[in-house]
Tab-separated table of C-alpha atoms in Angstrom:
chain	number	residue	atom	x	y	z
A	1	UNK	CA	-0.059	-0.213	0.192
A	2	UNK	CA	1.581	3.546	-0.773
A	3	UNK	CA	0.403	6.477	0.960
A	4	UNK	CA	0.637	10.493	-0.453
A	5	UNK	CA	0.712	12.170	3.380
A	6	UNK	CA	0.425	15.434	3.876
A	7	UNK	CA	1.580	17.276	7.447
A	8	UNK	CA	2.102	20.241	9.249
A	9	UNK	CA	4.801	20.203	12.164
A	10	UNK	CA	7.946	21.390	13.155
A	11	UNK	CA	9.607	18.173	11.370
A	12	UNK	CA	10.767	17.505	8.272
A	13	UNK	CA	9.203	14.390	7.113
A	14	UNK	CA	12.437	12.329	6.409
A	15	UNK	CA	13.204	12.287	10.128
A	16	UNK	CA	10.187	9.869	11.003
A	17	UNK	CA	10.846	10.940	14.684
A	18	UNK	CA	8.199	9.150	17.653
A	19	UNK	CA	5.008	11.023	17.113
A	20	UNK	CA	5.804	11.780	13.632
A	21	UNK	CA	2.194	10.408	12.646
A	22	UNK	CA	0.876	12.908	14.753
A	23	UNK	CA	1.570	15.665	12.505
A	24	UNK	CA	-0.348	14.587	9.599
A	25	UNK	CA	-3.079	16.463	7.884
A	26	UNK	CA	-3.870	13.900	5.212
A	27	UNK	CA	-3.627	10.536	3.423
A	28	UNK	CA	-4.316	9.290	0.089
A	29	UNK	CA	-4.026	5.332	-0.477
A	30	UNK	CA	-3.331	3.964	-3.464
A	31	UNK	CA	-2.694	-0.041	-4.318
A	32	UNK	CA	-0.004	1.415	-7.447
A	33	UNK	CA	2.713	3.028	-7.530
A	34	UNK	CA	2.702	5.006	-10.394
A	35	UNK	CA	-0.552	6.453	-9.121
A	36	UNK	CA	0.672	7.373	-6.018
A	37	UNK	CA	3.216	9.291	-7.521
A	38	UNK	CA	0.590	11.276	-9.975
A	39	UNK	CA	-0.932	12.422	-6.665
A	40	UNK	CA	2.249	13.548	-5.224
A	41	UNK	CA	3.526	14.972	-8.151
A	42	UNK	CA	0.103	16.857	-7.979
A	43	UNK	CA	0.220	17.882	-4.455
A	44	UNK	CA	3.764	18.903	-4.899
A	45	UNK	CA	2.949	21.605	-7.517
A	46	UNK	CA	0.307	22.687	-5.326
A	47	UNK	CA	2.388	23.293	-2.429
A	48	UNK	CA	5.486	24.877	-4.642
A	49	UNK	CA	2.909	27.648	-5.863
A	50	UNK	CA	1.914	28.655	-2.232
A	51	UNK	CA	5.425	27.728	-0.584
A	52	UNK	CA	8.546	29.393	-2.335
A	53	UNK	CA	10.665	28.012	-0.003
A	54	UNK	CA	11.625	24.036	-0.412
A	55	UNK	CA	14.151	21.127	0.086
A	56	UNK	CA	12.676	17.851	-1.677
A	57	UNK	CA	14.523	14.600	-1.461
A	58	UNK	CA	15.223	11.639	-3.909
A	59	UNK	CA	12.831	9.282	-1.841
A	60	UNK	CA	9.670	11.433	-2.384
A	61	UNK	CA	9.651	13.709	0.423
A	62	UNK	CA	9.285	17.329	0.626
A	63	UNK	CA	9.515	20.544	3.326
A	64	UNK	CA	8.126	23.554	2.070
A	65	UNK	CA	8.028	26.464	4.517
A	66	UNK	CA	7.551	30.123	4.681
A	67	UNK	CA	9.972	32.173	7.046
A	68	UNK	CA	8.359	33.491	10.322
A	69	UNK	CA	6.255	30.490	10.486
A	70	UNK	CA	7.398	29.057	13.872
A	71	UNK	CA	6.246	27.214	17.252
A	72	UNK	CA	7.901	27.874	20.623
A	73	UNK	CA	9.488	24.897	22.405
A	74	UNK	CA	9.703	25.095	25.892
A	75	UNK	CA	12.639	22.674	25.917
A	76	UNK	CA	14.552	24.607	23.476
A	77	UNK	CA	13.899	28.028	24.660
A	78	UNK	CA	13.436	29.062	21.037
A	79	UNK	CA	11.766	28.684	18.165
A	80	UNK	CA	11.241	25.817	15.847
A	81	UNK	CA	10.307	26.473	12.073
A	82	UNK	CA	6.953	24.655	10.882
A	83	UNK	CA	7.031	22.843	7.627
A	84	UNK	CA	4.227	21.888	5.482
A	85	UNK	CA	5.098	18.646	4.016
A	86	UNK	CA	4.657	15.557	1.582
A	87	UNK	CA	5.875	12.227	1.018
A	88	UNK	CA	5.219	9.134	-0.927
A	89	UNK	CA	5.554	6.151	1.478
A	90	UNK	CA	5.055	2.437	1.455
A	91	UNK	CA	3.937	0.451	4.446
A	92	UNK	CA	4.047	3.875	6.416
A	93	UNK	CA	7.991	3.566	5.746
A	94	UNK	CA	10.034	5.653	3.166
A	95	UNK	CA	10.258	4.292	-0.017
A	96	UNK	CA	12.943	1.430	-0.783
A	97	UNK	CA	15.769	2.518	-2.770
A	98	UNK	CA	14.834	0.939	-6.019
A	99	UNK	CA	11.701	3.572	-6.211
A	100	UNK	CA	13.702	6.742	-5.361
A	101	UNK	CA	13.828	9.287	-8.042
A	102	UNK	CA	16.734	11.322	-8.123
A	103	UNK	CA	14.929	13.994	-10.367
A	104	UNK	CA	13.220	15.053	-7.452
A	105	UNK	CA	16.171	15.883	-5.312
A	106	UNK	CA	16.153	19.745	-5.202
A	107	UNK	CA	15.770	22.624	-3.400
A	108	UNK	CA	15.032	26.597	-3.736
A	109	UNK	CA	16.484	27.273	0.168
A	110	UNK	CA	18.726	25.829	2.729
A	111	UNK	CA	17.163	24.527	5.108
A	112	UNK	CA	16.685	26.685	8.446
A	113	UNK	CA	18.566	25.897	11.720
A	114	UNK	CA	17.347	23.771	14.311
A	115	UNK	CA	18.347	24.289	17.574
A	116	UNK	CA	16.517	21.527	19.894
A	117	UNK	CA	17.267	20.045	23.112
A	118	UNK	CA	14.656	17.934	23.002
A	119	UNK	CA	15.863	16.031	19.610
A	120	UNK	CA	19.219	16.410	20.513
A	121	UNK	CA	20.181	18.496	17.298
A	122	UNK	CA	22.145	22.124	16.714
């Protein structure tokens, strides 16, 4: 089963931290990879028309953002960027190597810096 998942939260879609499914906004399910890919492309174009900043990975996972759309983190005592993200998943996991598409690896901007003691990142 393939799923095109849209999310909104402080983590990029390729991290899969505990609780990542809590950020899911919508899910479209498909039995056929190419139908899922078509849905992903359509959603990608829709989001790209709204957000000029993005980073897209070959594993068909993209984070879109707008500067200033941030959330306060008590543990970090700072703000974290929020992302509107999409991902094409196979059985709730990142796509296997043979289904990745190098042509989708692109970006319009560098990801904002992340400083979160909760995630152990700086």
